[in-house]
């Protein structure tokens, strides 16, 4: 609230640039970090910015950025989903199994998206109508999905995937499809969040649920829809995740939910709800991928890799907090 | 201001860590015992029996027994294969009831709880593959004290915590096989990198340490570049392997995969980078995961023992121990279709030499 | 206050009934479940999570969360080994120092949350990565073993027939319940959780309360680490991974509201017993590991759902 008032007062004298920076401050900082990282590491180890490595960084982590779009919406609305990692594991397995069982390729792509939406809508109903806190529901779902997946598959590898199913390996104008998905979906979601009434209602619910209700927003229905949209993105992320390689390991990717949440949160989405953008979370996902790759190029001792990553996450978070308080 | 301090600290850590000496990262610091450079087999040391003994085990000779198998984790192809072998053996034996149950991540905390619960529920036998040799010892000793037969496979515990350990291959044997295959495929003075699960996984750490010792002895010109960790995750292993390829470019001639997840991922990385045939991939893997790459000639051979046989043998060993036909001091044990297996190192049973899957035989296997 | 007490009592009632039901069913399924030996053994196994759940209750009551407890456990565990073996300190000193590092880690969490105003979820998400990374880096992925026999009494021994660490858990639980229920600090904790601004204006030193709570969380994680090392006789840098989720499950199941302002130690203890009983009882009755975690997930959702349906307020 105070950010808007401050910027309104200031914009009279300082104009467009300051206003944009105030709302998109964290996104600019992350973009700046990405640029600095690429330049600095690129000077030390030129192969870091070779086209093949850039492809690796972007493509290998595009699915995280896509999943973070949905997660950002959930977090902006004041909730959270810690089961997204297990969900993606389950959806990827469903997708792969359909593909090798002779179903048409488009069905193998579409089914996980629909199943994802069904599951997250169910979570949304429990959160919005039964009023169980989202962290509780998703904590429970995490166990249910993970246990269910292991029971059914036993971790069997899914092989013999039909080549025309491997959508993550297609290229359009020379750029791999996951990158297109990431950019297109981020842009669409960003415009949706900013320019549609529904998108703005997500911010409203996250900012102050009661005020939103009084203003006429159907909070419960909107919440379920938000979770459903989150499931849509999780489904797409799962398909990208599943088709990266020629085999699918039907397990839950470790720590995926933490990575996705961290990307959203470092990208400027406030866990208190009500602020942040999907552009920020996508940029943060790219930044983390770049950091991870750069640490290998910089010969950082493999034993200290995680410590350095943790330190950098902390530094980014503190920088964001410092920035917010300078403005507010 | 505080941010600046943190950034300074970060750069300090970066700087200091970059200065770390490059040994073979990922190896442990236990003593190594490299084999001879030619085909001389390692000396078989006759040691007195050093395994544990169950206290007051009831007479199980010929009777039906319930056995539980607690691998490092469930939900991975490798342990699904050992389960398959155990089931096969149980069927042949006819008087064994075996099931596999274990943690969903390769963590000692949970594995110990699983074994503990089964001790309480009164099983007759426990098969295990340890996440940590020392950490698992207390609960296994508890099992022995309760009269339960305890046999390990794949990943050992301290010898006194179990009766027998079915070893797929000696650590130095696996190391020799991997390094010899690597040198053969990339040449004596080329550079390579390693993809492993984590640095704390005991088997992997042992193998890397033994590989370093053997390479120093027999292939001194091989250049070790680095080791990367990739947990047990397929996609992460793929990304790490691709990053290695991007970083070292033409210098990297080979990648060694230390787990059955890392090797197919490394092969995929080589395939997608269009370097099939230019960068060799050597490692441990299950045939199913490697079929696409072996059939396309991207990977020449896959070294592994047969995990189905490993589970099969472990089951037979447990049955023999429960029946009393395998006693401390015996020098061999009959293991169904695998024939007589030798007892080495006091209380280890050797499965045999590593199995090599290649284009000619990989199609026959389904695990 | 009375209203929320009443709705809370409903959750307690639901939980109590659920516990009795679960225990009854599990006891029917296996005759090894309800034996003294098994119960004491389960007490031994649940001590680490139980200990950490105590300060976590405080943390969640203030409306915060601490995801880094597992990483602090891992860090303190390897530091115990490093202090003892690499630095040559006598073992008791190493134990004490490891616990102090835990407290320090918790203090850092608290400072990030109070001085930098970073929301607890994000702060502890960041320190989760940092502390785990430090554990891996400092230990260089090496384990430390070979502790003297007396050290194992803590984790594997018994005092008067009851596992040693269970005594520690009982003492800490009683202490925590006393602090939360009977002291001004306890009331301040509730006040901060119910309405932080109001608490600040009524003179409560909110920052100091939070700092103490997060420090306590780290300290207790350090103690749990020492007990864990003693129980498994070795140190590993991956110890405690995932502990935070188990702890939060127990606390939330016990009726502590994730939004803050409500919760009791006794609820946490009941939640803890319920989860442990399920894990153990289901295993004894032949349900495999993957099935067990599905059941626990369902029980978690169902328990909160039931207590929500029964409570008139329906306010999460």
CSV table of N, CA and C in Angstrom, one decimal, chain B residues 171-235:
chain,number,residue,atom,x,y,z
B,171,UNK,N,35.8,-53.7,-4.6
B,171,UNK,CA,36.0,-52.3,-4.9
B,171,UNK,C,37.1,-52.1,-5.9
B,172,UNK,N,38.2,-52.7,-5.7
B,172,UNK,CA,39.3,-52.5,-6.6
B,172,UNK,C,39.1,-53.2,-7.9
B,173,UNK,N,38.3,-54.2,-7.9
B,173,UNK,CA,38.0,-54.9,-9.2
B,173,UNK,C,37.1,-54.0,-10.1
B,174,UNK,N,36.1,-53.4,-9.4
B,174,UNK,CA,35.2,-52.5,-10.2
B,174,UNK,C,36.0,-51.3,-10.7
B,175,UNK,N,36.9,-50.8,-9.8
B,175,UNK,CA,37.7,-49.6,-10.2
B,175,UNK,C,38.6,-50.0,-11.4
B,176,UNK,N,39.2,-51.2,-11.3
B,176,UNK,CA,40.1,-51.6,-12.4
B,176,UNK,C,39.3,-51.7,-13.7
B,177,UNK,N,38.1,-52.3,-13.6
B,177,UNK,CA,37.3,-52.5,-14.8
B,177,UNK,C,36.9,-51.2,-15.4
B,178,UNK,N,36.4,-50.3,-14.6
B,178,UNK,CA,36.0,-49.0,-15.1
B,178,UNK,C,37.2,-48.2,-15.8
B,179,UNK,N,38.4,-48.2,-15.0
B,179,UNK,CA,39.5,-47.4,-15.5
B,179,UNK,C,40.1,-48.0,-16.8
B,180,UNK,N,40.1,-49.4,-16.8
B,180,UNK,CA,40.7,-50.0,-18.0
B,180,UNK,C,39.8,-49.8,-19.2
B,181,UNK,N,38.5,-49.9,-19.0
B,181,UNK,CA,37.5,-49.6,-20.1
B,181,UNK,C,37.7,-48.1,-20.6
B,182,UNK,N,37.8,-47.2,-19.6
B,182,UNK,CA,37.9,-45.8,-19.9
B,182,UNK,C,39.2,-45.6,-20.8
B,183,UNK,N,40.3,-46.1,-20.3
B,183,UNK,CA,41.6,-45.9,-21.0
B,183,UNK,C,41.5,-46.5,-22.4
B,184,UNK,N,40.9,-47.6,-22.5
B,184,UNK,CA,40.8,-48.3,-23.8
B,184,UNK,C,40.0,-47.4,-24.8
B,185,UNK,N,38.9,-46.8,-24.3
B,185,UNK,CA,38.1,-46.0,-25.2
B,185,UNK,C,38.6,-44.6,-25.5
B,186,UNK,N,39.3,-44.0,-24.5
B,186,UNK,CA,39.6,-42.6,-24.8
B,186,UNK,C,41.1,-42.4,-25.0
B,187,UNK,N,41.9,-43.5,-24.7
B,187,UNK,CA,43.3,-43.3,-24.9
B,187,UNK,C,44.1,-43.0,-23.6
B,188,UNK,N,45.4,-43.3,-23.6
B,188,UNK,CA,46.1,-43.3,-22.3
B,188,UNK,C,46.3,-41.9,-21.8
B,189,UNK,N,46.4,-40.9,-22.6
B,189,UNK,CA,46.7,-39.5,-22.1
B,189,UNK,C,45.6,-38.5,-22.3
B,190,UNK,N,44.3,-39.0,-22.2
B,190,UNK,CA,43.2,-38.1,-22.4
B,190,UNK,C,42.6,-37.7,-21.1
B,191,UNK,N,41.7,-36.7,-21.1
B,191,UNK,CA,41.1,-36.2,-19.9
B,191,UNK,C,39.7,-36.7,-19.8
B,192,UNK,N,39.3,-36.8,-18.5
B,192,UNK,CA,37.9,-37.3,-18.3
B,192,UNK,C,37.3,-36.6,-17.0
B,193,UNK,N,36.0,-36.8,-16.9
B,193,UNK,CA,35.4,-36.2,-15.7
B,193,UNK,C,34.5,-37.3,-15.1
B,194,UNK,N,34.0,-37.1,-13.9
B,194,UNK,CA,33.2,-38.1,-13.2
B,194,UNK,C,31.9,-37.5,-12.8
B,195,UNK,N,30.8,-38.2,-13.0
B,195,UNK,CA,29.5,-37.8,-12.4
B,195,UNK,C,29.1,-38.8,-11.4
B,196,UNK,N,28.9,-38.3,-10.2
B,196,UNK,CA,28.5,-39.3,-9.1
B,196,UNK,C,27.2,-38.8,-8.5
B,197,UNK,N,26.7,-39.6,-7.5
B,197,UNK,CA,25.5,-39.2,-6.8
B,197,UNK,C,25.8,-38.1,-5.8
B,198,UNK,N,26.3,-38.5,-4.6
B,198,UNK,CA,26.8,-37.5,-3.7
B,198,UNK,C,28.1,-38.0,-3.1
B,199,UNK,N,28.8,-37.1,-2.5
B,199,UNK,CA,30.1,-37.4,-2.0
B,199,UNK,C,30.0,-38.3,-0.8
B,200,UNK,N,28.9,-38.3,-0.2
B,200,UNK,CA,28.7,-39.1,1.0
B,200,UNK,C,28.3,-40.5,0.8
B,201,UNK,N,28.0,-40.9,-0.4
B,201,UNK,CA,27.5,-42.3,-0.7
B,201,UNK,C,28.8,-43.2,-0.6
B,202,UNK,N,28.7,-44.1,0.4
B,202,UNK,CA,30.0,-44.9,0.7
B,202,UNK,C,30.5,-45.7,-0.5
B,203,UNK,N,29.7,-46.4,-1.2
B,203,UNK,CA,30.2,-47.2,-2.4
B,203,UNK,C,30.9,-46.4,-3.4
B,204,UNK,N,30.2,-45.3,-3.8
B,204,UNK,CA,30.8,-44.4,-4.8
B,204,UNK,C,32.1,-43.8,-4.4
B,205,UNK,N,32.1,-43.4,-3.1
B,205,UNK,CA,33.4,-42.8,-2.6
B,205,UNK,C,34.5,-43.8,-2.6
B,206,UNK,N,34.2,-45.0,-2.3
B,206,UNK,CA,35.2,-46.1,-2.3
B,206,UNK,C,35.7,-46.3,-3.7
B,207,UNK,N,34.8,-46.4,-4.6
B,207,UNK,CA,35.2,-46.7,-6.0
B,207,UNK,C,36.1,-45.6,-6.6
B,208,UNK,N,35.7,-44.3,-6.3
B,208,UNK,CA,36.5,-43.2,-6.8
B,208,UNK,C,37.9,-43.2,-6.2
B,209,UNK,N,38.0,-43.5,-4.9
B,209,UNK,CA,39.3,-43.6,-4.3
B,209,UNK,C,40.1,-44.7,-4.9
B,210,UNK,N,39.5,-45.9,-5.1
B,210,UNK,CA,40.2,-47.0,-5.7
B,210,UNK,C,40.6,-46.7,-7.1
B,211,UNK,N,39.7,-46.0,-7.9
B,211,UNK,CA,40.0,-45.7,-9.2
B,211,UNK,C,41.2,-44.8,-9.3
B,212,UNK,N,41.3,-43.8,-8.4
B,212,UNK,CA,42.4,-42.9,-8.4
B,212,UNK,C,43.7,-43.6,-8.1
B,213,UNK,N,43.7,-44.6,-7.2
B,213,UNK,CA,44.9,-45.3,-6.9
B,213,UNK,C,45.3,-46.2,-8.1
B,214,UNK,N,44.3,-46.8,-8.7
B,214,UNK,CA,44.6,-47.7,-9.8
B,214,UNK,C,45.1,-46.9,-11.0
B,215,UNK,N,44.5,-45.8,-11.3
B,215,UNK,CA,44.9,-45.0,-12.4
B,215,UNK,C,46.4,-44.5,-12.2
B,216,UNK,N,46.6,-44.1,-10.9
B,216,UNK,CA,48.0,-43.6,-10.7
B,216,UNK,C,49.0,-44.7,-10.9
B,217,UNK,N,48.6,-45.9,-10.6
B,217,UNK,CA,49.5,-47.0,-10.8
B,217,UNK,C,49.7,-47.5,-12.2
B,218,UNK,N,48.6,-47.6,-12.9
B,218,UNK,CA,48.6,-48.3,-14.2
B,218,UNK,C,48.3,-47.4,-15.4
B,219,UNK,N,47.7,-46.2,-15.2
B,219,UNK,CA,47.4,-45.3,-16.3
B,219,UNK,C,47.7,-43.9,-15.9
B,220,UNK,N,49.0,-43.7,-15.6
B,220,UNK,CA,49.3,-42.4,-14.9
B,220,UNK,C,49.1,-41.2,-15.8
B,221,UNK,N,49.0,-41.4,-17.1
B,221,UNK,CA,48.8,-40.2,-18.0
B,221,UNK,C,47.4,-39.8,-18.1
B,222,UNK,N,46.4,-40.6,-17.6
B,222,UNK,CA,45.0,-40.2,-17.7
B,222,UNK,C,44.9,-38.9,-16.8
B,223,UNK,N,44.1,-37.9,-17.4
B,223,UNK,CA,44.0,-36.7,-16.7
B,223,UNK,C,42.6,-36.6,-16.1
B,224,UNK,N,42.6,-36.5,-14.8
B,224,UNK,CA,41.3,-36.3,-14.1
B,224,UNK,C,40.9,-34.8,-14.1
B,225,UNK,N,39.7,-34.5,-14.5
B,225,UNK,CA,39.3,-33.1,-14.6
B,225,UNK,C,38.6,-32.7,-13.3
B,226,UNK,N,37.4,-33.3,-13.1
B,226,UNK,CA,36.6,-33.0,-11.9
B,226,UNK,C,35.5,-34.0,-11.7
B,227,UNK,N,34.9,-33.9,-10.5
B,227,UNK,CA,33.7,-34.7,-10.2
B,227,UNK,C,32.5,-33.8,-9.9
B,228,UNK,N,31.4,-34.1,-10.4
B,228,UNK,CA,30.2,-33.4,-10.1
B,228,UNK,C,29.2,-34.3,-9.4
B,229,UNK,N,28.4,-33.7,-8.5
B,229,UNK,CA,27.4,-34.4,-7.8
B,229,UNK,C,26.1,-34.2,-8.5
B,230,UNK,N,25.2,-35.3,-8.5
B,230,UNK,CA,23.9,-35.1,-9.1
B,230,UNK,C,22.8,-35.9,-8.4
B,231,UNK,N,23.0,-36.1,-7.1
B,231,UNK,CA,22.0,-36.9,-6.4
B,231,UNK,C,21.7,-38.1,-7.1
B,232,UNK,N,20.4,-38.5,-7.1
B,232,UNK,CA,20.0,-39.7,-7.8
B,232,UNK,C,19.0,-39.2,-8.9
B,233,UNK,N,19.2,-38.0,-9.3
B,233,UNK,CA,18.2,-37.4,-10.3
B,233,UNK,C,18.7,-37.4,-11.7
B,234,UNK,N,17.9,-37.9,-12.5
B,234,UNK,CA,18.2,-38.1,-13.9
B,234,UNK,C,18.4,-36.8,-14.6
B,235,UNK,N,17.5,-35.8,-14.5
B,235,UNK,CA,17.6,-34.6,-15.2
B,235,UNK,C,18.8,-33.7,-14.7
